Amino acid sequence: MPAENIFKRCGCRYLETGKQMGNNCPKLRRPNHAWSSDHGYWAYHLELPPTIDGRRRQLRRSGLPTRRAAADERNHARELLALAPAWDKRSRRDIADALQAAVRAKEPLPEIDRIRRRLRGDTHLADIPTVAEYLTDWLTHHNVDANTRGGYESIIRVHLIPHLGDIPLDKLRVSHVRAMFTAIEQRNEELLAAKASPDSAVQKSVAGRRPTGPNTCLNIRACLRKALNDARADELLPGYNPAALVKIRGDRPKPIVWEDERVQQWKEDGKIPGPVMVWTDEQVIQFLAYAAIHCPDLHPMWHYMAFRGPRRGEACGLRDSEVRLHRQETTINHQITTHGYTPVEKPPKSKAGNRDVALDDDTVNILIAYKELRAKWQRAAGPAWPNTGLFFVRQDGHAWHPDSVTQRFSRHVRKAGLPPIRLHDLRHSAATIALNAGVDIKVVSEQLGHSTTTLTRDTYQSVNKQLHQQAADAVAKRIRDRRQAA
């Protein structure tokens, strides 16, 4: 076997040349040629498998405090090399590369179990990055739109790196991820307690800081799960995905219908029962009747959203060529969203978002009337009319800015005297109207562009009163039948 050795070195230099003496310094040896106990530091070298082009190389480490430390590390390196059989030259080269990388970085040698797992999984043996290093690189090269990238960047910077960043990627475990969410919950409790404190100084210390909500926790887990799935695909993470096995408390808020009693309470105290509110059929009709008179340029878009449920960006980005009123259908394959305040044109958010949407007679008639109104705008504008290719446009022919559509909607809701909902909640109204009309949930799911019916069912069936009433009636009928039989 090639030579290997343990020896001492020091930093002494030759007076004539200024070069280091290395292990030739006379102070390193006693008169009996044994190593001095009070001069120099320990080192070792170990012959490694040659490089891929056949060049010889050695593993060298110096600066170790004792001979035992040098011997232990050298033996550790030998055990790592022994994990790969002599005939497996590729694996032996990879182990040697990992050893040299650790020494150059002045880090401990790789753990034996870790290298053994990687040999079994036929994965690359180079030194594994920390979670922080991997996530930073992943975000740089991950191909997503600007809005998604911004969300990922915030999650990685604010949550994932502070809690998990120092852990080597292949050492990340379920317990680490759970500990992160536990710490987030504890911080929320401390923050809420400070905000409720009678001490104004304590309240001031947390001014502007908000608790991490359930939806944000869901997004944190989703971001980490996606990144770790990509790490597994790149063979950087062996075995399972720790984020996929962590259950956290956090659900999408359920829509709440503005029933008469809730409207009355809102008028008295101004409090909104929940973050997602849905109008009744009568309230939708009342608003659209108001908008038809007071906001005729946006009324057709809002009607389309309230009856057929497209997202705001999908309505703003609806192409003129994808509206076939003679067939009573539209095709959604384009949207206008925002990055900050900048409008961005892009495809729908998922594969299921590309869909055909059938139109009812009322919606067709309203869109036909809108096309006639739009033609009047175009004739008035003459050559200045821009060719946007969009169906819904402003009176000057230019595209609607999504934020402007939202602001106009909120203003007219207030003027109409209706209980407040978000513009996005018109989409919820379309779903609940369809479900209450007895439309099959799969059809509603496809209409909304959901990838599965699970999201549709979990989100909307809580407000589908017809199904709940049918269930209540069925229970009552069963009890009556039992009583009569008795």
Short mmCIF file of C-alpha atoms in Angstrom, two decimals:
data_model
loop_
_atom_site.label_atom_id
_atom_site.label_comp_id
_atom_site.label_asym_id
_atom_site.label_seq_id
_atom_site.Cartn_x
_atom_site.Cartn_y
_atom_site.Cartn_z
CA MET A 1 0.00 0.00 0.00
CA PRO A 2 1.34 3.53 -0.73
CA ALA A 3 3.16 5.29 2.09
CA GLU A 4 1.35 7.21 4.81
CA ASN A 5 2.73 8.88 7.88
CA ILE A 6 2.11 10.94 11.00
CA PHE A 7 4.60 13.64 11.85
CA LYS A 8 5.12 17.09 13.34
CA ARG A 9 5.59 20.44 11.67
CA CYS A 10 6.20 23.98 12.89
CA GLY A 11 6.27 27.53 11.63
CA CYS A 12 9.99 28.17 12.08
CA ARG A 13 11.85 29.66 9.09
CA TYR A 14 15.39 29.57 7.74
CA LEU A 15 17.23 32.81 8.49
CA GLU A 16 18.93 32.89 5.09
CA THR A 17 15.87 32.36 2.86
CA GLY A 18 12.90 33.00 5.10
CA LYS A 19 11.27 29.73 3.99
CA GLN A 20 9.48 27.55 6.50
CA MET A 21 11.43 24.59 7.82
CA GLY A 22 8.37 22.42 7.98
CA ASN A 23 9.22 19.08 9.57
CA ASN A 24 12.99 19.72 9.22
CA CYS A 25 13.18 22.10 12.19
CA PRO A 26 15.77 20.70 14.69
CA LYS A 27 13.50 21.73 17.60
CA LEU A 28 10.92 19.18 16.50
CA ARG A 29 13.12 16.26 17.58
CA ARG A 30 14.67 15.31 20.91
CA PRO A 31 18.24 14.05 21.06
CA ASN A 32 16.92 10.48 20.86
CA HIS A 33 15.04 11.48 17.66
CA ALA A 34 11.64 11.21 19.33
CA TRP A 35 9.19 14.01 18.58
CA SER A 36 9.37 17.01 20.89
CA SER A 37 6.43 17.38 23.24
CA ASP A 38 6.53 21.19 23.40
CA HIS A 39 7.34 22.33 19.87
CA GLY A 40 5.34 22.16 16.67
CA TYR A 41 1.95 20.62 15.83
CA TRP A 42 0.89 17.28 14.48
CA ALA A 43 0.10 16.43 10.87
CA TYR A 44 -0.49 13.44 8.64
CA HIS A 45 -0.55 12.54 5.00
CA LEU A 46 -2.37 9.71 3.28
CA GLU A 47 -2.06 8.46 -0.27
CA LEU A 48 -5.36 8.83 -2.15
CA PRO A 49 -6.65 7.13 -5.31
CA PRO A 50 -5.38 8.97 -8.40
CA THR A 51 -7.45 11.59 -10.18
CA ILE A 52 -9.52 10.73 -13.24
CA ASP A 53 -6.56 11.63 -15.46
CA GLY A 54 -4.20 9.40 -13.44
CA ARG A 55 -2.37 12.08 -11.41
CA ARG A 56 -1.11 11.08 -7.97
CA ARG A 57 -2.47 12.91 -4.94
CA GLN A 58 -2.26 12.89 -1.13
CA LEU A 59 -4.52 13.93 1.70
CA ARG A 60 -2.65 16.27 4.05
CA ARG A 61 -3.83 17.93 7.23
CA SER A 62 -1.67 19.81 9.75
CA GLY A 63 -2.30 21.88 12.85
CA LEU A 64 -3.70 18.98 14.87
CA PRO A 65 -3.14 19.21 18.65
CA THR A 66 -2.03 15.63 19.43
CA ARG A 67 -0.65 12.56 17.74
CA ARG A 68 -3.86 10.73 18.68
CA ALA A 69 -5.95 13.37 16.87
CA ALA A 70 -3.80 13.00 13.74
CA ALA A 71 -3.97 9.19 13.88
CA ASP A 72 -7.74 9.20 14.45
CA GLU A 73 -8.40 11.47 11.48
CA ARG A 74 -6.05 9.52 9.24
CA ASN A 75 -7.76 6.27 10.25
CA HIS A 76 -11.15 7.89 9.63
CA ALA A 77 -10.04 8.75 6.10
CA ARG A 78 -8.81 5.19 5.57
CA GLU A 79 -12.18 3.80 6.70
CA LEU A 80 -13.97 6.07 4.24
CA LEU A 81 -11.78 4.87 1.38
CA ALA A 82 -12.42 1.27 2.42
CA LEU A 83 -16.18 1.75 1.88
CA ALA A 84 -15.64 1.41 -1.87
CA PRO A 85 -14.09 -1.80 -3.24
CA ALA A 86 -10.83 -1.56 -5.15
CA TRP A 87 -12.54 -2.23 -8.49
CA ASP A 88 -15.00 0.69 -8.03
CA LYS A 89 -12.64 3.40 -9.19
CA ARG A 90 -15.37 6.00 -9.65
CA SER A 91 -16.60 5.73 -6.05
CA ARG A 92 -13.04 5.74 -4.71
CA ARG A 93 -12.30 8.91 -6.68
CA ASP A 94 -15.51 10.51 -5.38
CA ILE A 95 -14.56 9.67 -1.78
CA ALA A 96 -11.10 11.14 -2.34
CA ASP A 97 -12.67 14.29 -3.80
CA ALA A 98 -14.88 14.62 -0.71
CA LEU A 99 -11.88 14.17 1.60
CA GLN A 100 -9.85 16.82 -0.18
CA ALA A 101 -12.80 19.22 -0.26
CA ALA A 102 -13.21 18.91 3.52
CA VAL A 103 -9.51 19.57 4.15
CA ARG A 104 -9.41 22.56 1.81
CA ALA A 105 -12.47 24.04 3.55
CA LYS A 106 -10.86 23.34 6.96
CA GLU A 107 -13.88 21.27 7.96
CA PRO A 108 -14.21 17.81 9.58
CA LEU A 109 -14.04 14.81 7.29
CA PRO A 110 -17.40 13.43 6.09
CA GLU A 111 -19.19 11.01 8.39
CA ILE A 112 -18.87 7.33 7.51
CA ASP A 113 -22.62 6.64 7.69
CA ARG A 114 -23.34 9.55 5.38
CA ILE A 115 -20.90 8.37 2.70
CA ARG A 116 -22.18 4.79 3.09
CA ARG A 117 -25.76 5.96 2.45
CA ARG A 118 -24.71 7.85 -0.62
CA LEU A 119 -22.81 4.88 -1.99
CA ARG A 120 -25.93 2.73 -1.54
CA GLY A 121 -28.07 5.34 -3.26
CA ASP A 122 -25.53 5.91 -6.04
CA THR A 123 -25.58 9.66 -5.35
CA HIS A 124 -22.85 12.24 -5.65
CA LEU A 125 -20.39 12.20 -2.75
CA ALA A 126 -19.28 15.82 -2.85
CA ASP A 127 -19.79 17.81 0.33
CA ILE A 128 -23.46 18.57 0.93
CA PRO A 129 -24.54 22.22 1.28
CA THR A 130 -26.37 23.56 4.27
CA VAL A 131 -30.09 24.25 3.98
CA ALA A 132 -29.31 27.97 3.65
CA GLU A 133 -26.80 27.39 0.86
CA TYR A 134 -29.10 25.05 -1.00
CA LEU A 135 -32.20 27.26 -0.71
CA THR A 136 -30.26 30.33 -1.86
CA ASP A 137 -28.97 28.48 -4.92
CA TRP A 138 -32.37 26.86 -5.54
CA LEU A 139 -34.14 30.21 -5.54
CA THR A 140 -31.59 31.63 -7.99
CA HIS A 141 -32.10 28.85 -10.53
CA HIS A 142 -35.75 27.92 -9.90
CA ASN A 143 -37.86 28.87 -12.91
CA VAL A 144 -40.99 30.58 -11.56
CA ASP A 145 -42.78 33.85 -12.23
CA ALA A 146 -41.78 37.02 -10.42
CA ASN A 147 -44.66 36.96 -7.91
CA THR A 148 -43.96 33.38 -6.86
CA ARG A 149 -40.24 34.11 -6.64
CA GLY A 150 -40.96 37.09 -4.40
CA GLY A 151 -43.07 34.93 -2.09
CA TYR A 152 -40.42 32.21 -1.95
CA GLU A 153 -37.69 34.77 -1.28
CA SER A 154 -39.58 36.22 1.66
CA ILE A 155 -40.31 32.78 3.16
CA ILE A 156 -36.69 31.64 2.77
CA ARG A 157 -35.26 34.86 4.20
CA VAL A 158 -37.68 35.36 7.10
CA HIS A 159 -38.41 31.80 8.18
CA LEU A 160 -36.44 28.95 6.62
CA ILE A 161 -32.88 30.27 6.83
CA PRO A 162 -33.17 31.63 10.41
CA HIS A 163 -34.60 28.33 11.69
CA LEU A 164 -33.00 25.69 9.45
CA GLY A 165 -30.17 27.39 7.58
CA ASP A 166 -27.19 25.94 9.47
CA ILE A 167 -28.29 22.31 9.13
CA PRO A 168 -26.53 20.25 6.41
CA LEU A 169 -29.13 19.43 3.78
CA ASP A 170 -28.82 15.66 4.18
CA LYS A 171 -29.11 16.03 7.99
CA LEU A 172 -32.49 17.76 7.85
CA ARG A 173 -35.11 15.76 9.73
CA VAL A 174 -38.82 15.98 10.50
CA SER A 175 -37.94 17.05 14.03
CA HIS A 176 -36.13 20.13 12.70
CA VAL A 177 -39.13 21.20 10.63
CA ARG A 178 -41.52 20.63 13.52
CA ALA A 179 -39.24 22.63 15.80
CA MET A 180 -39.40 25.53 13.34
CA PHE A 181 -43.20 25.64 13.44
CA THR A 182 -43.17 25.28 17.22
CA ALA A 183 -40.84 28.28 17.42
CA ILE A 184 -43.13 30.25 15.10
CA GLU A 185 -46.12 29.48 17.35
CA GLN A 186 -44.16 30.53 20.44
CA ARG A 187 -43.16 33.78 18.75
CA ASN A 188 -46.81 34.42 17.85
CA GLU A 189 -47.85 33.95 21.47
CA GLU A 190 -45.12 36.28 22.71
CA LEU A 191 -46.03 38.87 20.09
CA LEU A 192 -49.75 38.80 20.93
CA ALA A 193 -48.99 38.97 24.64
CA ALA A 194 -46.75 42.00 24.08
CA LYS A 195 -49.40 43.75 21.98
CA ALA A 196 -51.96 43.15 24.75
CA SER A 197 -49.60 44.31 27.49
CA PRO A 198 -50.73 47.26 29.66
CA ASP A 199 -47.17 48.57 29.41
CA SER A 200 -47.01 51.05 26.53
CA ALA A 201 -43.27 50.52 26.18
CA VAL A 202 -43.82 46.80 25.62
CA GLN A 203 -46.54 47.53 23.06
CA LYS A 204 -44.24 49.96 21.28
CA SER A 205 -41.47 47.35 21.10
CA VAL A 206 -43.64 45.15 18.84
CA ALA A 207 -45.30 47.91 16.84
CA GLY A 208 -45.60 46.98 13.18
CA ARG A 209 -44.81 43.30 13.78
CA ARG A 210 -47.48 40.77 12.89
CA PRO A 211 -47.99 37.15 13.93
CA THR A 212 -47.35 34.45 11.34
CA GLY A 213 -50.81 33.29 10.30
CA PRO A 214 -52.02 29.79 9.42
CA ASN A 215 -51.96 30.45 5.67
CA THR A 216 -48.38 31.69 5.87
CA CYS A 217 -47.40 28.50 7.71
CA LEU A 218 -48.98 26.49 4.92
CA ASN A 219 -46.98 28.50 2.39
CA ILE A 220 -43.77 27.98 4.39
CA ARG A 221 -44.25 24.23 4.33
CA ALA A 222 -45.19 24.26 0.63
CA CYS A 223 -42.06 26.23 -0.27
CA LEU A 224 -39.78 23.92 1.74
CA ARG A 225 -41.50 20.81 0.38
CA LYS A 226 -41.02 22.00 -3.21
CA ALA A 227 -37.35 22.85 -2.65
CA LEU A 228 -36.64 19.51 -0.96
CA ASN A 229 -38.42 17.58 -3.70
CA ASP A 230 -36.08 19.24 -6.18
CA ALA A 231 -33.12 18.33 -3.94
CA ARG A 232 -34.24 14.69 -4.02
CA ALA A 233 -34.49 14.83 -7.81
CA ASP A 234 -30.92 16.17 -7.91
CA GLU A 235 -29.80 13.34 -5.55
CA LEU A 236 -28.74 15.80 -2.86
CA LEU A 237 -31.32 14.57 -0.35
CA PRO A 238 -31.49 10.84 0.27
CA GLY A 239 -34.66 9.10 1.37
CA TYR A 240 -37.82 10.97 2.31
CA ASN A 241 -38.82 14.64 2.21
CA PRO A 242 -39.04 15.88 5.85
CA ALA A 243 -41.43 18.72 4.97
CA ALA A 244 -43.93 16.30 3.44
CA LEU A 245 -44.34 14.46 6.76
CA VAL A 246 -45.04 17.50 8.92
CA LYS A 247 -48.66 18.30 9.76
CA ILE A 248 -49.39 21.87 10.73
CA ARG A 249 -52.50 23.65 11.83
CA GLY A 250 -53.62 25.88 9.04
CA ASP A 251 -56.61 25.74 6.73
CA ARG A 252 -57.97 27.94 4.02
CA PRO A 253 -60.62 30.20 5.52
CA LYS A 254 -64.13 29.01 4.73
CA PRO A 255 -66.47 31.39 2.92
CA ILE A 256 -69.23 32.86 5.08
CA VAL A 257 -72.51 34.00 3.53
CA TRP A 258 -73.81 37.49 4.27
CA GLU A 259 -77.09 36.33 5.78
CA ASP A 260 -79.57 38.99 6.93
CA GLU A 261 -78.64 38.55 10.59
CA ARG A 262 -74.94 39.02 9.83
CA VAL A 263 -75.65 42.08 7.70
CA GLN A 264 -77.64 43.60 10.56
CA GLN A 265 -74.86 42.95 13.05
CA TRP A 266 -72.29 44.44 10.64
CA LYS A 267 -74.40 47.58 10.30
CA GLU A 268 -74.43 47.92 14.10
CA ASP A 269 -70.77 47.29 14.93
CA GLY A 270 -68.93 47.41 11.59
CA LYS A 271 -67.27 44.03 12.20
CA ILE A 272 -66.85 41.54 9.34
CA PRO A 273 -67.45 37.91 10.45
CA GLY A 274 -64.54 36.41 8.49
CA PRO A 275 -61.82 37.04 5.91
CA VAL A 276 -63.84 35.45 3.07
CA MET A 277 -67.39 36.68 2.73
CA VAL A 278 -69.93 35.69 0.07
CA TRP A 279 -73.01 37.55 -1.08
CA THR A 280 -76.38 35.87 -1.33
CA ASP A 281 -77.97 35.54 -4.77
CA GLU A 282 -80.11 38.62 -4.06
CA GLN A 283 -77.07 40.69 -3.05
CA VAL A 284 -75.23 39.71 -6.24
CA ILE A 285 -78.25 40.76 -8.31
CA GLN A 286 -78.53 44.03 -6.38
CA PHE A 287 -74.88 44.90 -6.96
CA LEU A 288 -74.89 44.07 -10.66
CA ALA A 289 -78.04 46.14 -11.16
CA TYR A 290 -76.31 49.07 -9.45
CA ALA A 291 -73.08 48.60 -11.45
CA ALA A 292 -74.97 48.43 -14.76
CA ILE A 293 -76.13 52.03 -14.16
CA HIS A 294 -73.19 53.57 -12.30
CA CYS A 295 -70.21 51.68 -13.78
CA PRO A 296 -71.19 50.46 -17.28
CA ASP A 297 -67.57 50.04 -18.43
CA LEU A 298 -66.82 47.40 -15.76
CA HIS A 299 -70.27 45.94 -15.18
CA PRO A 300 -69.87 43.26 -17.93
CA MET A 301 -66.58 42.02 -16.43
CA TRP A 302 -68.04 41.86 -12.93
CA HIS A 303 -71.11 40.04 -14.25
CA TYR A 304 -68.82 37.51 -15.99
CA MET A 305 -66.87 36.99 -12.73
CA ALA A 306 -69.99 36.70 -10.57
CA PHE A 307 -71.71 34.17 -12.84
CA ARG A 308 -68.81 32.12 -14.23
CA GLY A 309 -66.08 32.55 -11.60
CA PRO A 310 -62.85 33.49 -13.42
CA ARG A 311 -60.04 34.99 -11.37
CA ARG A 312 -59.41 38.73 -11.62
CA GLY A 313 -56.30 38.29 -13.76
CA GLU A 314 -58.12 35.84 -16.05
CA ALA A 315 -60.95 38.32 -16.63
CA CYS A 316 -58.55 41.20 -17.26
CA GLY A 317 -56.51 39.04 -19.64
CA LEU A 318 -59.43 37.44 -21.52
CA ARG A 319 -58.52 37.56 -25.20
CA ASP A 320 -61.01 38.81 -27.76
CA SER A 321 -60.25 35.78 -29.95
CA GLU A 322 -61.26 33.44 -27.10
CA VAL A 323 -64.79 34.81 -26.73
CA ARG A 324 -67.25 32.89 -28.95
CA LEU A 325 -70.64 34.27 -28.06
CA HIS A 326 -72.41 32.44 -30.89
CA ARG A 327 -71.30 29.22 -29.20
CA GLN A 328 -71.91 30.58 -25.70
CA GLU A 329 -68.36 29.92 -24.49
CA THR A 330 -65.05 31.54 -23.64
CA THR A 331 -61.59 30.02 -23.33
CA ILE A 332 -59.29 31.08 -20.51
CA ASN A 333 -55.63 30.69 -21.47
CA HIS A 334 -54.15 34.06 -20.55
CA GLN A 335 -54.14 36.41 -17.56
CA ILE A 336 -52.86 39.79 -16.45
CA THR A 337 -51.54 39.80 -12.89
CA THR A 338 -49.36 42.25 -10.99
CA HIS A 339 -45.82 42.16 -9.68
CA GLY A 340 -45.89 44.91 -7.13
CA TYR A 341 -47.95 47.38 -9.13
CA THR A 342 -46.54 46.39 -12.54
CA PRO A 343 -48.98 44.44 -14.77
CA VAL A 344 -47.59 41.12 -15.99
CA GLU A 345 -49.09 38.99 -18.76
CA LYS A 346 -48.67 35.24 -18.36
CA PRO A 347 -50.53 31.89 -18.66
CA PRO A 348 -53.02 30.78 -15.98
CA LYS A 349 -51.58 29.67 -12.65
CA SER A 350 -51.92 25.93 -13.33
CA LYS A 351 -52.63 23.42 -16.09
CA ALA A 352 -56.23 23.19 -14.90
CA GLY A 353 -56.48 26.98 -15.30
CA ASN A 354 -56.51 26.56 -19.08
CA ARG A 355 -60.17 25.82 -19.61
CA ASP A 356 -63.33 26.46 -21.59
CA VAL A 357 -66.09 28.28 -19.72
CA ALA A 358 -69.69 27.88 -20.91
CA LEU A 359 -71.92 30.96 -20.79
CA ASP A 360 -75.58 31.28 -19.82
CA ASP A 361 -78.06 33.28 -21.91
CA ASP A 362 -78.01 36.33 -19.62
CA THR A 363 -74.22 36.55 -19.68
CA VAL A 364 -74.16 36.17 -23.48
CA ASN A 365 -76.68 39.01 -23.88
CA ILE A 366 -74.69 41.27 -21.56
CA LEU A 367 -71.43 40.54 -23.40
CA ILE A 368 -73.10 41.16 -26.79
CA ALA A 369 -74.29 44.55 -25.51
CA TYR A 370 -70.79 45.22 -24.18
CA LYS A 371 -69.23 44.51 -27.61
CA GLU A 372 -71.60 47.06 -29.14
CA LEU A 373 -70.62 49.60 -26.47
CA ARG A 374 -66.94 48.87 -27.04
CA ALA A 375 -67.41 49.40 -30.78
CA LYS A 376 -68.79 52.89 -30.04
CA TRP A 377 -65.71 53.66 -27.95
CA GLN A 378 -63.49 52.48 -30.78
CA ARG A 379 -65.28 54.61 -33.40
CA ALA A 380 -64.96 57.64 -31.13
CA ALA A 381 -61.23 57.01 -30.60
CA GLY A 382 -60.52 56.47 -34.28
CA PRO A 383 -56.88 55.66 -35.19
CA ALA A 384 -55.80 56.20 -31.53
CA TRP A 385 -57.59 52.99 -30.50
CA PRO A 386 -54.90 50.46 -29.47
CA ASN A 387 -54.95 46.87 -30.68
CA THR A 388 -54.55 45.05 -27.35
CA GLY A 389 -56.31 41.86 -28.45
CA LEU A 390 -58.21 41.89 -25.14
CA PHE A 391 -61.97 41.56 -24.69
CA PHE A 392 -62.46 43.75 -21.60
CA VAL A 393 -60.80 47.15 -22.07
CA ARG A 394 -61.11 50.69 -20.77
CA GLN A 395 -63.01 53.33 -22.71
CA ASP A 396 -59.73 54.39 -24.37
CA GLY A 397 -59.12 50.81 -25.52
CA HIS A 398 -56.20 50.10 -23.20
CA ALA A 399 -56.03 47.12 -20.86
CA TRP A 400 -57.48 47.32 -17.40
CA HIS A 401 -54.94 47.42 -14.60
CA PRO A 402 -56.04 44.65 -12.19
CA ASP A 403 -55.63 46.91 -9.15
CA SER A 404 -57.85 49.57 -10.75
CA VAL A 405 -60.58 46.96 -11.26
CA THR A 406 -60.35 46.06 -7.56
CA GLN A 407 -60.41 49.68 -6.39
CA ARG A 408 -63.42 50.51 -8.55
CA PHE A 409 -65.23 47.42 -7.28
CA SER A 410 -64.67 48.28 -3.61
CA ARG A 411 -65.83 51.86 -4.18
CA HIS A 412 -69.07 50.83 -5.87
CA VAL A 413 -69.80 48.18 -3.22
CA ARG A 414 -69.70 50.96 -0.62
CA LYS A 415 -71.85 53.26 -2.73
CA ALA A 416 -74.39 50.49 -3.29
CA GLY A 417 -74.73 50.09 0.50
CA LEU A 418 -73.91 46.39 0.37
CA PRO A 419 -71.89 44.45 2.97
CA PRO A 420 -68.22 44.34 1.93
CA ILE A 421 -66.62 41.52 -0.01
CA ARG A 422 -63.37 41.36 -1.95
CA LEU A 423 -63.43 41.33 -5.75
CA HIS A 424 -62.08 37.77 -5.57
CA ASP A 425 -65.16 36.85 -3.56
CA LEU A 426 -67.29 37.27 -6.69
CA ARG A 427 -65.60 34.04 -7.73
CA HIS A 428 -66.80 32.45 -4.50
CA SER A 429 -70.31 33.72 -5.22
CA ALA A 430 -70.21 32.02 -8.63
CA ALA A 431 -69.23 28.74 -6.99
CA THR A 432 -71.88 28.84 -4.27
CA ILE A 433 -74.63 29.87 -6.72
CA ALA A 434 -73.72 26.90 -8.94
CA LEU A 435 -73.61 24.44 -6.04
CA ASN A 436 -76.91 25.68 -4.61
CA ALA A 437 -78.41 25.27 -8.08
CA GLY A 438 -77.49 21.59 -7.94
CA VAL A 439 -74.54 21.67 -10.37
CA ASP A 440 -72.23 18.68 -9.91
CA ILE A 441 -69.12 19.57 -7.91
CA LYS A 442 -66.79 18.26 -10.63
CA VAL A 443 -68.36 20.63 -13.14
CA VAL A 444 -67.98 23.52 -10.69
CA SER A 445 -64.35 22.56 -10.06
CA GLU A 446 -63.58 22.58 -13.79
CA GLN A 447 -65.43 25.87 -14.21
CA LEU A 448 -63.23 27.48 -11.54
CA GLY A 449 -60.00 25.97 -12.87
CA HIS A 450 -59.24 23.90 -9.75
CA SER A 451 -56.78 21.06 -10.26
CA THR A 452 -58.90 18.69 -8.11
CA THR A 453 -62.39 18.62 -6.68
CA THR A 454 -60.91 18.37 -3.17
CA LEU A 455 -60.21 22.12 -3.04
CA THR A 456 -63.69 22.90 -4.36
CA ARG A 457 -65.36 20.58 -1.86
CA ASP A 458 -63.29 21.75 1.14
CA THR A 459 -63.79 25.42 0.33
CA TYR A 460 -67.39 25.68 -0.77
CA GLN A 461 -69.55 22.87 0.50
CA SER A 462 -69.71 24.51 3.92
CA VAL A 463 -71.86 27.26 2.36
CA ASN A 464 -73.92 24.97 0.11
CA LYS A 465 -77.14 25.18 2.08
CA GLN A 466 -79.13 22.98 -0.22
CA LEU A 467 -76.92 19.96 0.53
CA HIS A 468 -77.03 20.64 4.27
CA GLN A 469 -80.81 21.11 4.19
CA GLN A 470 -81.20 17.84 2.29
CA ALA A 471 -79.08 16.10 4.93
CA ALA A 472 -81.15 17.57 7.77
CA ASP A 473 -84.41 16.57 6.07
CA ALA A 474 -83.11 13.04 5.49
CA VAL A 475 -82.25 12.66 9.19
CA ALA A 476 -85.66 13.99 10.26
CA LYS A 477 -87.46 11.65 7.84
CA ARG A 478 -85.55 8.65 9.20
CA ILE A 479 -86.54 9.54 12.78
CA ARG A 480 -90.19 9.98 11.78
CA ASP A 481 -90.21 6.63 9.99
CA ARG A 482 -88.73 4.90 13.06
CA ARG A 483 -91.33 6.48 15.34
CA GLN A 484 -94.17 5.41 13.08
CA ALA A 485 -92.80 1.87 12.89
CA ALA A 486 -92.63 1.69 16.68
#
